[in-house]
Coordinates of C-alpha atoms in Angstrom, one line a residue:
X831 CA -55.5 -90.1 73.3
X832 CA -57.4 -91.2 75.8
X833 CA -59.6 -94.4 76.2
X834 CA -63.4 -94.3 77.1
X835 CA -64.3 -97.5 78.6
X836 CA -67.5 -99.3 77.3
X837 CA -69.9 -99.7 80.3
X838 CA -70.9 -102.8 80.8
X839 CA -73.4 -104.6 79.2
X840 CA -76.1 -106.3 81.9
X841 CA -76.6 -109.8 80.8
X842 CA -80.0 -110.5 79.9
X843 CA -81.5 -112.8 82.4
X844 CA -84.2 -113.9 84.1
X845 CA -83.8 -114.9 88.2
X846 CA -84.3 -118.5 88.7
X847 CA -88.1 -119.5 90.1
X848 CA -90.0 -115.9 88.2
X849 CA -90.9 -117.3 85.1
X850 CA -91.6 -115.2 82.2
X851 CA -95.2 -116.2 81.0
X852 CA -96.5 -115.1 77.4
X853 CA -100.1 -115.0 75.4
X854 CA -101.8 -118.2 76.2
X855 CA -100.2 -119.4 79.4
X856 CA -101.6 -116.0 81.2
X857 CA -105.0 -116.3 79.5
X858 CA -104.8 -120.2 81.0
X859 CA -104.6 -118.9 84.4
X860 CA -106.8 -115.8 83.8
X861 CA -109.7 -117.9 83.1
X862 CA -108.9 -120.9 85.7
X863 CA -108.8 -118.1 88.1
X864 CA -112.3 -116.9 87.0
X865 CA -113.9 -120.2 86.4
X866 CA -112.7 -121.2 90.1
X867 CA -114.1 -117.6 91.6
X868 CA -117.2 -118.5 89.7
X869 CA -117.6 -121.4 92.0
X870 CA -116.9 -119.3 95.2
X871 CA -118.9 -116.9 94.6
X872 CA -122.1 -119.3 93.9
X873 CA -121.4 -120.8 97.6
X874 CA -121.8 -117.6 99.6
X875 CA -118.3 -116.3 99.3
X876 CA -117.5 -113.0 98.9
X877 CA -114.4 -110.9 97.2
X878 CA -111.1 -109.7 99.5
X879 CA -107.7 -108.4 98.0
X880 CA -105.1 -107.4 100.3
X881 CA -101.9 -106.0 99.4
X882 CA -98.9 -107.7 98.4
X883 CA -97.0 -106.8 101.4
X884 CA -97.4 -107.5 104.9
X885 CA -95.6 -106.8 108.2
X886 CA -93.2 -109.4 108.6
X887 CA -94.3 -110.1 111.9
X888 CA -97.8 -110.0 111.1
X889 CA -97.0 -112.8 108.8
X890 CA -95.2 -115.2 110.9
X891 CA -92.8 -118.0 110.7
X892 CA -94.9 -120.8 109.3
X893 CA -93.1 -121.6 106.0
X894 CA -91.5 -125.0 105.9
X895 CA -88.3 -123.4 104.2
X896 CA -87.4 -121.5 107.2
X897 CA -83.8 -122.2 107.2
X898 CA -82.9 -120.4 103.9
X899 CA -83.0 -116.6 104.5
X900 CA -85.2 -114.1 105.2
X901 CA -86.8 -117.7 106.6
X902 CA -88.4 -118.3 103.5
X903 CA -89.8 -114.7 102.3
X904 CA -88.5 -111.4 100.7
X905 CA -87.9 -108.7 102.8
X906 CA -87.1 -104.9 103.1
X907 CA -86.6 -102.7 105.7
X908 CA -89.8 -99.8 105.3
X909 CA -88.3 -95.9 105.8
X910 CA -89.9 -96.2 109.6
X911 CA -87.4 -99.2 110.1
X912 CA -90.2 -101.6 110.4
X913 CA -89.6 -105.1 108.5
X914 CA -91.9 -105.9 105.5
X915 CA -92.3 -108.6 103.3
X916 CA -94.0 -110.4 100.2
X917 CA -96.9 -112.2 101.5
X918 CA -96.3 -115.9 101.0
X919 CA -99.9 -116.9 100.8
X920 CA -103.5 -115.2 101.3
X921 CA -104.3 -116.9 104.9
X922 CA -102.1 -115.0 106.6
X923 CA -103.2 -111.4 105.5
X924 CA -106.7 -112.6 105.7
X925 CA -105.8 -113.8 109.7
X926 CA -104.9 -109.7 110.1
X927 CA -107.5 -108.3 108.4
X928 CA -110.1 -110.2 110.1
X929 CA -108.4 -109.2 113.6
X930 CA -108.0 -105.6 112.5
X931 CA -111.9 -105.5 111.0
X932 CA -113.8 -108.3 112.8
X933 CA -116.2 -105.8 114.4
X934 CA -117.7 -104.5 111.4
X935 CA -117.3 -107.7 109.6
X936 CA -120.6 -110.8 109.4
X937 CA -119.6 -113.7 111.5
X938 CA -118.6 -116.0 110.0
X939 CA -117.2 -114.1 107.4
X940 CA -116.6 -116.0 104.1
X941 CA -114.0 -114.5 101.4
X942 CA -112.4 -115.2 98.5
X943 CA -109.3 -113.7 96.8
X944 CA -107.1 -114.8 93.9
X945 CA -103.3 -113.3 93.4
X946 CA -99.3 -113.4 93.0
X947 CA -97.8 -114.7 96.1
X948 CA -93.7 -115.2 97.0
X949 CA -91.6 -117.8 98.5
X950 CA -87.8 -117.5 98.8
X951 CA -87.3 -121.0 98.3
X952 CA -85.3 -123.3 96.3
X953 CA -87.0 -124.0 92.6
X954 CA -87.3 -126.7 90.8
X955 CA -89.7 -127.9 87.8
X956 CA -93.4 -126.5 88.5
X957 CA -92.1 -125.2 91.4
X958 CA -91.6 -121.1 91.3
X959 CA -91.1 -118.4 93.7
X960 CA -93.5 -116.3 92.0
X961 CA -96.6 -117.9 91.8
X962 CA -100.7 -117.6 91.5
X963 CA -103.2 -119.0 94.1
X964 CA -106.7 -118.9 94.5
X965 CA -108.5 -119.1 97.9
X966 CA -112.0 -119.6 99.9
X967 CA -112.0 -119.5 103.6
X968 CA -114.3 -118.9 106.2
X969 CA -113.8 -117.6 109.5
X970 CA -115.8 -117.2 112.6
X971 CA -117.2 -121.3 112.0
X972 CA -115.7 -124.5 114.3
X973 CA -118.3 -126.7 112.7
X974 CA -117.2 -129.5 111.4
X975 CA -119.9 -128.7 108.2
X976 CA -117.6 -125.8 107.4
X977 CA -114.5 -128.0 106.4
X978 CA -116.7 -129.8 104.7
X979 CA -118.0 -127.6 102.6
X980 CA -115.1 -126.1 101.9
X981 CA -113.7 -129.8 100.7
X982 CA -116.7 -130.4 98.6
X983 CA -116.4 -126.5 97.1
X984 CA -113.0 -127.3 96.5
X985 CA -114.0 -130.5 94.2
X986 CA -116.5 -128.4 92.1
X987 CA -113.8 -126.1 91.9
X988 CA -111.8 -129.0 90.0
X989 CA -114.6 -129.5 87.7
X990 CA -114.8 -126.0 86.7
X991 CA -111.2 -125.8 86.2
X992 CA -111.6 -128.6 83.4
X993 CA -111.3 -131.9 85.4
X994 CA -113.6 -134.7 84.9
X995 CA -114.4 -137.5 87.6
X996 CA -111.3 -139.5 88.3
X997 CA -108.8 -137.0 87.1
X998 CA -108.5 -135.3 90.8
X999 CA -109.2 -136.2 94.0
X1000 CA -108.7 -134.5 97.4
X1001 CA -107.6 -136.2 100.7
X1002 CA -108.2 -135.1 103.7
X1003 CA -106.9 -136.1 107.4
X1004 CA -106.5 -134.2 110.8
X1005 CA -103.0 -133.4 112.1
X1006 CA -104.7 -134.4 115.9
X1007 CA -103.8 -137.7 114.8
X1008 CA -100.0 -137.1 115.1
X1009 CA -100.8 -135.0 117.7
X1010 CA -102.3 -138.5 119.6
X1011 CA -98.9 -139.8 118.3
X1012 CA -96.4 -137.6 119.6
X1013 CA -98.5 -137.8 123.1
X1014 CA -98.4 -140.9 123.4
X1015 CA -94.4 -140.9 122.4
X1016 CA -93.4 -138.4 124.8
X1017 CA -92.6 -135.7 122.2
X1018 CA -93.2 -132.4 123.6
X1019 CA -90.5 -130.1 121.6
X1020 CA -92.8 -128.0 119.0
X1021 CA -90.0 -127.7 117.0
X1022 CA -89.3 -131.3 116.7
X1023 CA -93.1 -132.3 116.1
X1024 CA -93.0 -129.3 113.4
X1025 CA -90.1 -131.7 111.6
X1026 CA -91.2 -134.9 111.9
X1027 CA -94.9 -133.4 110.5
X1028 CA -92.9 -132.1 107.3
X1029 CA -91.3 -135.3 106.7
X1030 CA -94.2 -137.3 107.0
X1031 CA -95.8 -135.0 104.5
X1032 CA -93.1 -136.1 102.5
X1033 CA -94.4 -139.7 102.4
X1034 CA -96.2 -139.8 98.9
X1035 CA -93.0 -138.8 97.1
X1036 CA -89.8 -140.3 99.3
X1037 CA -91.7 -143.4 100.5
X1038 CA -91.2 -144.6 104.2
X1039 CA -87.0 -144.9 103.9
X1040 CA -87.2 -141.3 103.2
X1041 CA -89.2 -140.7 105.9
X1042 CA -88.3 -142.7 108.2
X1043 CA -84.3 -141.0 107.5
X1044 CA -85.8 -137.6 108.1
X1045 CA -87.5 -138.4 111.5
X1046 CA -84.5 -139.9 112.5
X1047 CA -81.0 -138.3 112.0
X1048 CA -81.7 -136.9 108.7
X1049 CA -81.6 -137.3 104.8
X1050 CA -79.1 -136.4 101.9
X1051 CA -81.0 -136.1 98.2
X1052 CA -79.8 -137.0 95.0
X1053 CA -78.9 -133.7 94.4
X1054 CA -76.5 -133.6 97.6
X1055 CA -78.2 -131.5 99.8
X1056 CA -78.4 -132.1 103.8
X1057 CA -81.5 -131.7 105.3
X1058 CA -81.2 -132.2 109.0
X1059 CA -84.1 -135.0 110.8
X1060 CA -86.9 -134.9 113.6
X1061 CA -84.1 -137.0 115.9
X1062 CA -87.0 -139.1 116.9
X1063 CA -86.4 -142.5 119.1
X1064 CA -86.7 -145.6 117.5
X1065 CA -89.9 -146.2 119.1
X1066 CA -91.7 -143.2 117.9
X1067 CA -90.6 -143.9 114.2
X1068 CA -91.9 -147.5 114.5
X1069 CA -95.3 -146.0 115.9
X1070 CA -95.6 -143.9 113.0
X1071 CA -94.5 -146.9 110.3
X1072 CA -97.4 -149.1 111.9
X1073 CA -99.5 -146.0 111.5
X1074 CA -98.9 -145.5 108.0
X1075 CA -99.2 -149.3 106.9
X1076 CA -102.5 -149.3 108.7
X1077 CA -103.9 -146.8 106.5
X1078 CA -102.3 -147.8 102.9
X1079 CA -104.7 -150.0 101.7
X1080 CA -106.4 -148.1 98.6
X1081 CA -110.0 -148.5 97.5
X1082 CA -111.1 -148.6 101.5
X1083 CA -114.6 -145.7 102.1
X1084 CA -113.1 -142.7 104.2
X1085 CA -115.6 -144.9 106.9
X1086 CA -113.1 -147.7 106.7
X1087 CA -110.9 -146.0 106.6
X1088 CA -111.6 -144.5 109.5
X1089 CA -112.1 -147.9 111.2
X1090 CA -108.6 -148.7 110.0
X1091 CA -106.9 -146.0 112.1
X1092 CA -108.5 -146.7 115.1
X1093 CA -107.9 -150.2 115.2
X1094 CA -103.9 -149.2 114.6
X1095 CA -104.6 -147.7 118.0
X1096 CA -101.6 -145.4 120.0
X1097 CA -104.0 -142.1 119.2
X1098 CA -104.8 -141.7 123.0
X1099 CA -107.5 -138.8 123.6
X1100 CA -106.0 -136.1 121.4
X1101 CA -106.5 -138.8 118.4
X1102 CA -109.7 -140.1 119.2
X1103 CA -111.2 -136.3 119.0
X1104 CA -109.6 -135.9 115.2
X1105 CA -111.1 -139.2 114.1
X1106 CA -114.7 -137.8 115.7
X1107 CA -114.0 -134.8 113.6
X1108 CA -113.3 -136.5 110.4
X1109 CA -116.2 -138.6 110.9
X1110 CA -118.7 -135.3 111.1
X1111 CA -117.1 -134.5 108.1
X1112 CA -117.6 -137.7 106.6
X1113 CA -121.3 -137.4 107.4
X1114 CA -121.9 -134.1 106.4
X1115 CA -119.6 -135.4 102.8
X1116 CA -122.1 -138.0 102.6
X1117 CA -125.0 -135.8 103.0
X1118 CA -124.2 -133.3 99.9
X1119 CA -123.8 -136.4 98.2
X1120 CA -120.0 -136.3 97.1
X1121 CA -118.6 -139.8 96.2
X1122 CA -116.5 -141.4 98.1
X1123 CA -113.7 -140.9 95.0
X1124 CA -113.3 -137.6 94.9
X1125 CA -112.5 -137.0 98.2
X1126 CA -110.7 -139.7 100.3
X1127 CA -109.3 -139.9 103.7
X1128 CA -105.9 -140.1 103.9
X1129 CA -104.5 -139.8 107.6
X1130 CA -100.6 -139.6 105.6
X1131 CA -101.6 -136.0 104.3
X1132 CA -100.2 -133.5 107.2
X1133 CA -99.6 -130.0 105.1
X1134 CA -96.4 -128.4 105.6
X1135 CA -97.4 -125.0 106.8
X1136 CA -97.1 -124.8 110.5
X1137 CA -100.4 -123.0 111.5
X1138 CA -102.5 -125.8 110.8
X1139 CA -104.7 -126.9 114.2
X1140 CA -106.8 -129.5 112.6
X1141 CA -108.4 -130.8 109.5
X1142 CA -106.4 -130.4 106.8
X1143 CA -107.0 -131.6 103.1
X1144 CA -105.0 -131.7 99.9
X1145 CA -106.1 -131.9 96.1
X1146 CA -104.1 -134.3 93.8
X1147 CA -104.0 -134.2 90.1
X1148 CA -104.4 -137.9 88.8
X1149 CA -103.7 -136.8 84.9
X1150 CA -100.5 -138.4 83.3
X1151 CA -98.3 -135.5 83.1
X1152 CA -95.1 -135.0 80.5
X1153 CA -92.8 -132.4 80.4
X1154 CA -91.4 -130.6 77.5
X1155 CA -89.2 -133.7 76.5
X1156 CA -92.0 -135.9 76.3
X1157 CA -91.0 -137.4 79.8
X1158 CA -93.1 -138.8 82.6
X1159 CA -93.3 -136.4 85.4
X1160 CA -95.6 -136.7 88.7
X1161 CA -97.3 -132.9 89.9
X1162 CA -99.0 -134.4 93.0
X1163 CA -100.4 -132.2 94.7
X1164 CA -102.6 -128.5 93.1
X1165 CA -104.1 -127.1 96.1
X1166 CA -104.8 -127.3 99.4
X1167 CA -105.8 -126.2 102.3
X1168 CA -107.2 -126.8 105.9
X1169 CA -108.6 -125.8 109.8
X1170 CA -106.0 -123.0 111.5
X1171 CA -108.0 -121.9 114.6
X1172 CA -104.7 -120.6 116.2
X1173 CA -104.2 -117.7 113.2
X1174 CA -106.4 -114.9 114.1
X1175 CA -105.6 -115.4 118.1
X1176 CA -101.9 -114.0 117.3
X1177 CA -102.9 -110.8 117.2
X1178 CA -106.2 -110.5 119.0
X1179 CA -105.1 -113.3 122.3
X1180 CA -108.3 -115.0 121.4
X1181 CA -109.0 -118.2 119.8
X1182 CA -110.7 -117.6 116.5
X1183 CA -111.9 -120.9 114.0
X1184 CA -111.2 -120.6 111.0
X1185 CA -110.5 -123.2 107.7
X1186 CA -109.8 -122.3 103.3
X1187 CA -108.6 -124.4 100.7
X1188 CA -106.2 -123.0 98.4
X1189 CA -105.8 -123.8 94.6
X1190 CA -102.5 -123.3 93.3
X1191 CA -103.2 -121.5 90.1
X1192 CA -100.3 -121.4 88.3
X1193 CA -99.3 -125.6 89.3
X1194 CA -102.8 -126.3 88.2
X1195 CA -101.9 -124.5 84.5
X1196 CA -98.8 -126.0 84.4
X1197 CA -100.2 -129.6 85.1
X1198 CA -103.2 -129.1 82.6
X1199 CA -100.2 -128.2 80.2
X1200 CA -98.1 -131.5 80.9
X1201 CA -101.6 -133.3 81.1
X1202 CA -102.0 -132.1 77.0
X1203 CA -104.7 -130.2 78.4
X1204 CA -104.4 -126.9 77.6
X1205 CA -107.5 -124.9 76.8
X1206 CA -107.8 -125.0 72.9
X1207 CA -109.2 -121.6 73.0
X1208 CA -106.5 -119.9 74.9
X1209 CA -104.6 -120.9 72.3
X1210 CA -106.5 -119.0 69.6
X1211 CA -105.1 -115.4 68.5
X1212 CA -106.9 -112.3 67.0
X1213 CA -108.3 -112.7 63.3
X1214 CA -105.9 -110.8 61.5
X1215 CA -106.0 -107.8 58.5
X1216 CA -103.4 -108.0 56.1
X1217 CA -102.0 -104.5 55.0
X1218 CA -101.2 -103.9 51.2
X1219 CA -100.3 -100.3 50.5
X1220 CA -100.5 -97.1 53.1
X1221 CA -103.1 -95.8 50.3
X1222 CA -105.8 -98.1 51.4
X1223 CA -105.2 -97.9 55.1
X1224 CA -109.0 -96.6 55.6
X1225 CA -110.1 -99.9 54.5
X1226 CA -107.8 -102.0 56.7
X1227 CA -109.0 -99.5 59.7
X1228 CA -112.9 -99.7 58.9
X1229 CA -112.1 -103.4 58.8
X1230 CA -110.5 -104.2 61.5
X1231 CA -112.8 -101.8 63.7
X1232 CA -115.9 -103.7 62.3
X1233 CA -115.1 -106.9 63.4
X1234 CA -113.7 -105.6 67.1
X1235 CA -117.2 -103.2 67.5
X1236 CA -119.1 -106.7 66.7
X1237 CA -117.0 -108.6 69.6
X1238 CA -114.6 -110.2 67.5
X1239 CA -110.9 -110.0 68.7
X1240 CA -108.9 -108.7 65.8
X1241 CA -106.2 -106.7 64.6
X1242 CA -104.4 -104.6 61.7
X1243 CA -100.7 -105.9 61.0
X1244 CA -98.2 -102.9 61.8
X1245 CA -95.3 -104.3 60.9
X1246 CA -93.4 -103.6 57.1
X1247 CA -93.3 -107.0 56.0
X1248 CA -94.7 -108.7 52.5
X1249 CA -97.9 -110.8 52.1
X1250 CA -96.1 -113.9 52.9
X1251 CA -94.8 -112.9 55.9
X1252 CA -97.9 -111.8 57.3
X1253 CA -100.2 -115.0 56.8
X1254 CA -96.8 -116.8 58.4
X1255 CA -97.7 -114.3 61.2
X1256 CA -100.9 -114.7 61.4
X1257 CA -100.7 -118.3 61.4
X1258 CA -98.2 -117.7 64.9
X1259 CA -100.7 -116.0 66.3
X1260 CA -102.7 -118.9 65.7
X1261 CA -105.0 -116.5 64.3
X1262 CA -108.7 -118.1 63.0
X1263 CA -109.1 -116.0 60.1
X1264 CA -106.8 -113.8 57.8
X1265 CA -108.9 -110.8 56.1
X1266 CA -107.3 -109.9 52.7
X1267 CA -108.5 -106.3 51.1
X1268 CA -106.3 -106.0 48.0
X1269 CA -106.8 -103.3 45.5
X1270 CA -108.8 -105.9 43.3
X1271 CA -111.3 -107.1 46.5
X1272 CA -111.6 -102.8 46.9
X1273 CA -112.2 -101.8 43.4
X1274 CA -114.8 -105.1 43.9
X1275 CA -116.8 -104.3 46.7
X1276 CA -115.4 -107.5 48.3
X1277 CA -113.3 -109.2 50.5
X1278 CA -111.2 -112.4 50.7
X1279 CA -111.3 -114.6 53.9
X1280 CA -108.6 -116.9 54.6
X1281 CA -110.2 -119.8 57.2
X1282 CA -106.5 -120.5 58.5
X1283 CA -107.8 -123.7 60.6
X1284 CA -109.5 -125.0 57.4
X1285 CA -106.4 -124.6 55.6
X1286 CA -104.0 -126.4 58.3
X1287 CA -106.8 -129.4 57.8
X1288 CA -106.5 -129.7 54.4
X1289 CA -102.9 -129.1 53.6
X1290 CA -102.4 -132.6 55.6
X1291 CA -103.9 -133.8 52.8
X1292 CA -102.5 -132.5 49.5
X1293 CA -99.4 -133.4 48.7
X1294 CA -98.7 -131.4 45.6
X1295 CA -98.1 -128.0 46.1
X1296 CA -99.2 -126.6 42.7
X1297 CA -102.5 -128.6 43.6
X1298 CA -102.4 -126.6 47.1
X1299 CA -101.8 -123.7 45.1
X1300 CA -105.0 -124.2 42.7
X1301 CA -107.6 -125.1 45.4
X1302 CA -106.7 -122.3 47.8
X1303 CA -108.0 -124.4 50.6
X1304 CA -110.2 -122.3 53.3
X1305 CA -110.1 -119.2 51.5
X1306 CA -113.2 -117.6 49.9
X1307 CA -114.3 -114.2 48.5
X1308 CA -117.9 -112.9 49.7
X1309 CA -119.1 -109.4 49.4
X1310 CA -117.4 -106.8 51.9
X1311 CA -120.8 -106.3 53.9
X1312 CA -120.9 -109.8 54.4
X1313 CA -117.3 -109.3 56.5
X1314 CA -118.7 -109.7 59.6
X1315 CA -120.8 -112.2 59.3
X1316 CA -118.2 -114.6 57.3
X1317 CA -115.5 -114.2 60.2
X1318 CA -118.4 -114.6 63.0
X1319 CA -119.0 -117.8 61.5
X1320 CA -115.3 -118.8 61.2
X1321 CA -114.5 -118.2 64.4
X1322 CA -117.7 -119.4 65.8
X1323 CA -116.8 -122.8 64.1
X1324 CA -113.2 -123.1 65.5
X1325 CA -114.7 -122.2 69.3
X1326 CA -117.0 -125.6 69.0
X1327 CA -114.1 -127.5 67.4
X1328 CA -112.0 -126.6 70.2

């Protein structure tokens, strides 16, 4: 007798950073995505997609995870033996599709584009390899009025995404001010500016010992991971501390602010231009009238992505934020964004201005979540139509199609289980309403409507069950042509509750 082996059963597993998202966690980011393109497309903006793979050359070496492999992206080897990989944001696909179409494009061109983008880097809570932005940029502009706008757009964008005044605010600063710095310093290396950039950007969450460890030798985390430093002198690092306290007093106009670095001195030319540019920006701020707390200048914000020339500007979430356990966690930062004249001239040889903002989609739907502010209606599932006996299956059907032909979402329960088990179901689906058509509602010419959020309110308050069992709390019988009408209202009700 011989033995068959068993194959092997695969484990059931999901790879770390790709989360698997359900119901009202996609319809959260569906409709921050469309609120936020709303917004583009009323400034002048107009629809790109590219596709989710690009050269791996055409994409560059930019990410600030560069010493993991594959330097921070996924990448296979195409049939033609050419590298391709993942695109790891939308600025880089729009920088070649601007080079490869800027003759039949209008200059400056203005897009928009909203999509799944990849990093092969290490994740960590909110943090995913897989993950949703939404972008403006426009390209073709050096004006200082076109950061601007993009910073104010970028504020509106907040609002529509469900912020209120003082729950956001965006910073902005100029990486020409370290530029000044490193001048002035002696540093030359790119690579070792790069570094000392990244850890400076690190400054909100590590605080200057942190910093000032990675621009020196370098830093080991709590976790026990190396992460090799800038190697910067002594000097430099204590140029850069005097920097930062310069600019840490809160509550100062991005004017004083302004005034603050300046007076720190040690910019040299290079510097003096960024804090002209910021101050256009300021002015033309001032002029569309956006307050001087929703967008601040903060000369600590660098950006980690290496193609940034100039300007560059970050949103932070404000919101007290928990996670799952109840506990306190910080999101920082939701979107971003900034002035990369440099992108486009990579493939064409010639400089090219061009600055976007970036919301992080899915980080701004997971924050809104550990804010406790979820979208009440993405919550809300299809009114649901209980099923009886197979005999009367026409009725559930003319039902349930009524109530979807009039724009209500609804649907017929397929499964095989008892009464009971279906309003439990409906009430996972967090449906509004439950439609009941027994054979005594047929034979009546009506039909029983279950109000399911009337019925969570008032089973708070009845403690007795035979009582709950007596009042039948939400639930009412109305004729069967008045189906439509009686759910419209229902649901109609729970939409202005939420």
């Amino acid at each position: 007798m011989t033995d068959t082996a068993v194959p092997a059963r695969p484990e059931a597993r999901g790879p770390r950073g790709f989360a698997d998202r359900r119901g009202r966690d996609l319809i959260a980011e569906r409709r921050l995505v469309q609120r936020v393109s709303e917004v583009y497309e009323r400034w002048g903006f107009e629809p790109l997609e590219t596709g989710a793979f690009e050269y791996a050359d055409a994409l560059g070496k930019f990410l600030p995870d560069a010493d993991r492999p594959n330097e921070g992206v996924f990448a296979l080897q195409d049939d033609d033996d050419q590298w391709m990989a993942l695109r790891y944001d939308l600025t880089a696909p729009l920088a070649r599709f601007a080079a490869q179409s800027w003759e039949t494009l209008p200059k400056p061109f203005r897009r928009y584009a909203f999509g799944p983008v990849w990093r092969n880097e290490k994740p960590g809570p909110g943090r995913f390899r897989e993950f949703v932005q939404c972008d403006a940029d426009t390209v073709g502009s050096d004006r200082p009025e076109a950061d601007a706008e993009i910073i104010a757009m970028a504020g509106e964008g907040l609002r529509a995404a469900g912020l209120d005044a003082g729950q956001a605010v965006v910073r902005v600063s100029n990486r020409k001010l370290f530029d000044g710095l490193f001048a002035a310093g002696g540093i030359e290396d790119p690579g070792q500016k790069l570094t000392a950039l990244r850890a400076i950007d690190k400054f909100d969450r590590l605080g200057w010992e942190g910093v000032s460890a990675l621009l020196g030798e370098g830093r080991l985390d709590e976790s026990g991971d190396y992460t090799k430093g800038a190697k910067l002198s002594s000097g430099v690092i204590g140029a850069i501390e005097g920097f930062l306290a310069s600019v840490g007093t809160e509550g100062l106009t991005r004017a004083q602010t302004l005034d603050a670095v300046a007076a720190a001195g040690g910019l040299g030319e290079i510097g003096e231009g960024a804090l002209n540019e910021l101050a256009a920006i300021d002015a033309a701020l001032n002029a569309m009238k956006v307050g001087q707390e929703a967008v601040r200048f903060d000369p600590t914000i660098v950006r980690g992505l290496e193609y940034y020339t100039g300007a560059v500007f970050e949103a932070e979430l404000l919101l007290d934020t928990v996670d799952d356990k109840g506990r306190a966690v910080r999101f920082g930062s939701i979107g971003g964004g900034g002035r990369y004249d440099d992108l486009v001239a990579r493939f064409t040889g010639e400089r090219l201005p061009a600055t976007g903002f970036s919301f992080g989609v899915s980080r701004l739907a997971s924050a809104l979540k550990a804010a406790g502010r979820e979208a009440a209606e993405s919550a809300r599932g299809p009114v649901v139509v209980i099923v009886f006996s197979d005999a009367d299956m026409q009725h559930y059907l003319d039902a349930v199609s009524e109530l979807r032909n009039a724009g209500i979402a609804a649907e017929l329960y397929l499964g095989r289980a008892g009464m009971k088990a279906q309003m439990k179901y409906a009430d996972r689906r967090g449906a509004p309403a439950a439609v009941i058509l027994g054979g005594d509602e047929i034979a009546a010419g009506q039909v029983t409507v279950k109000d399911l959020d009337a019925g969570r309110a008032l089973a708070a308050g009845v403690g007795d069950n035979e009582a709950w069992k007596s009042e039948r709390p939400g639930q009412r019988i109305v004729p069967r042509s008045d189906l439509v009408a009686t759910v419209a209202g229902i649901v109609a009700q729970a939409r202005t509750a939420s």
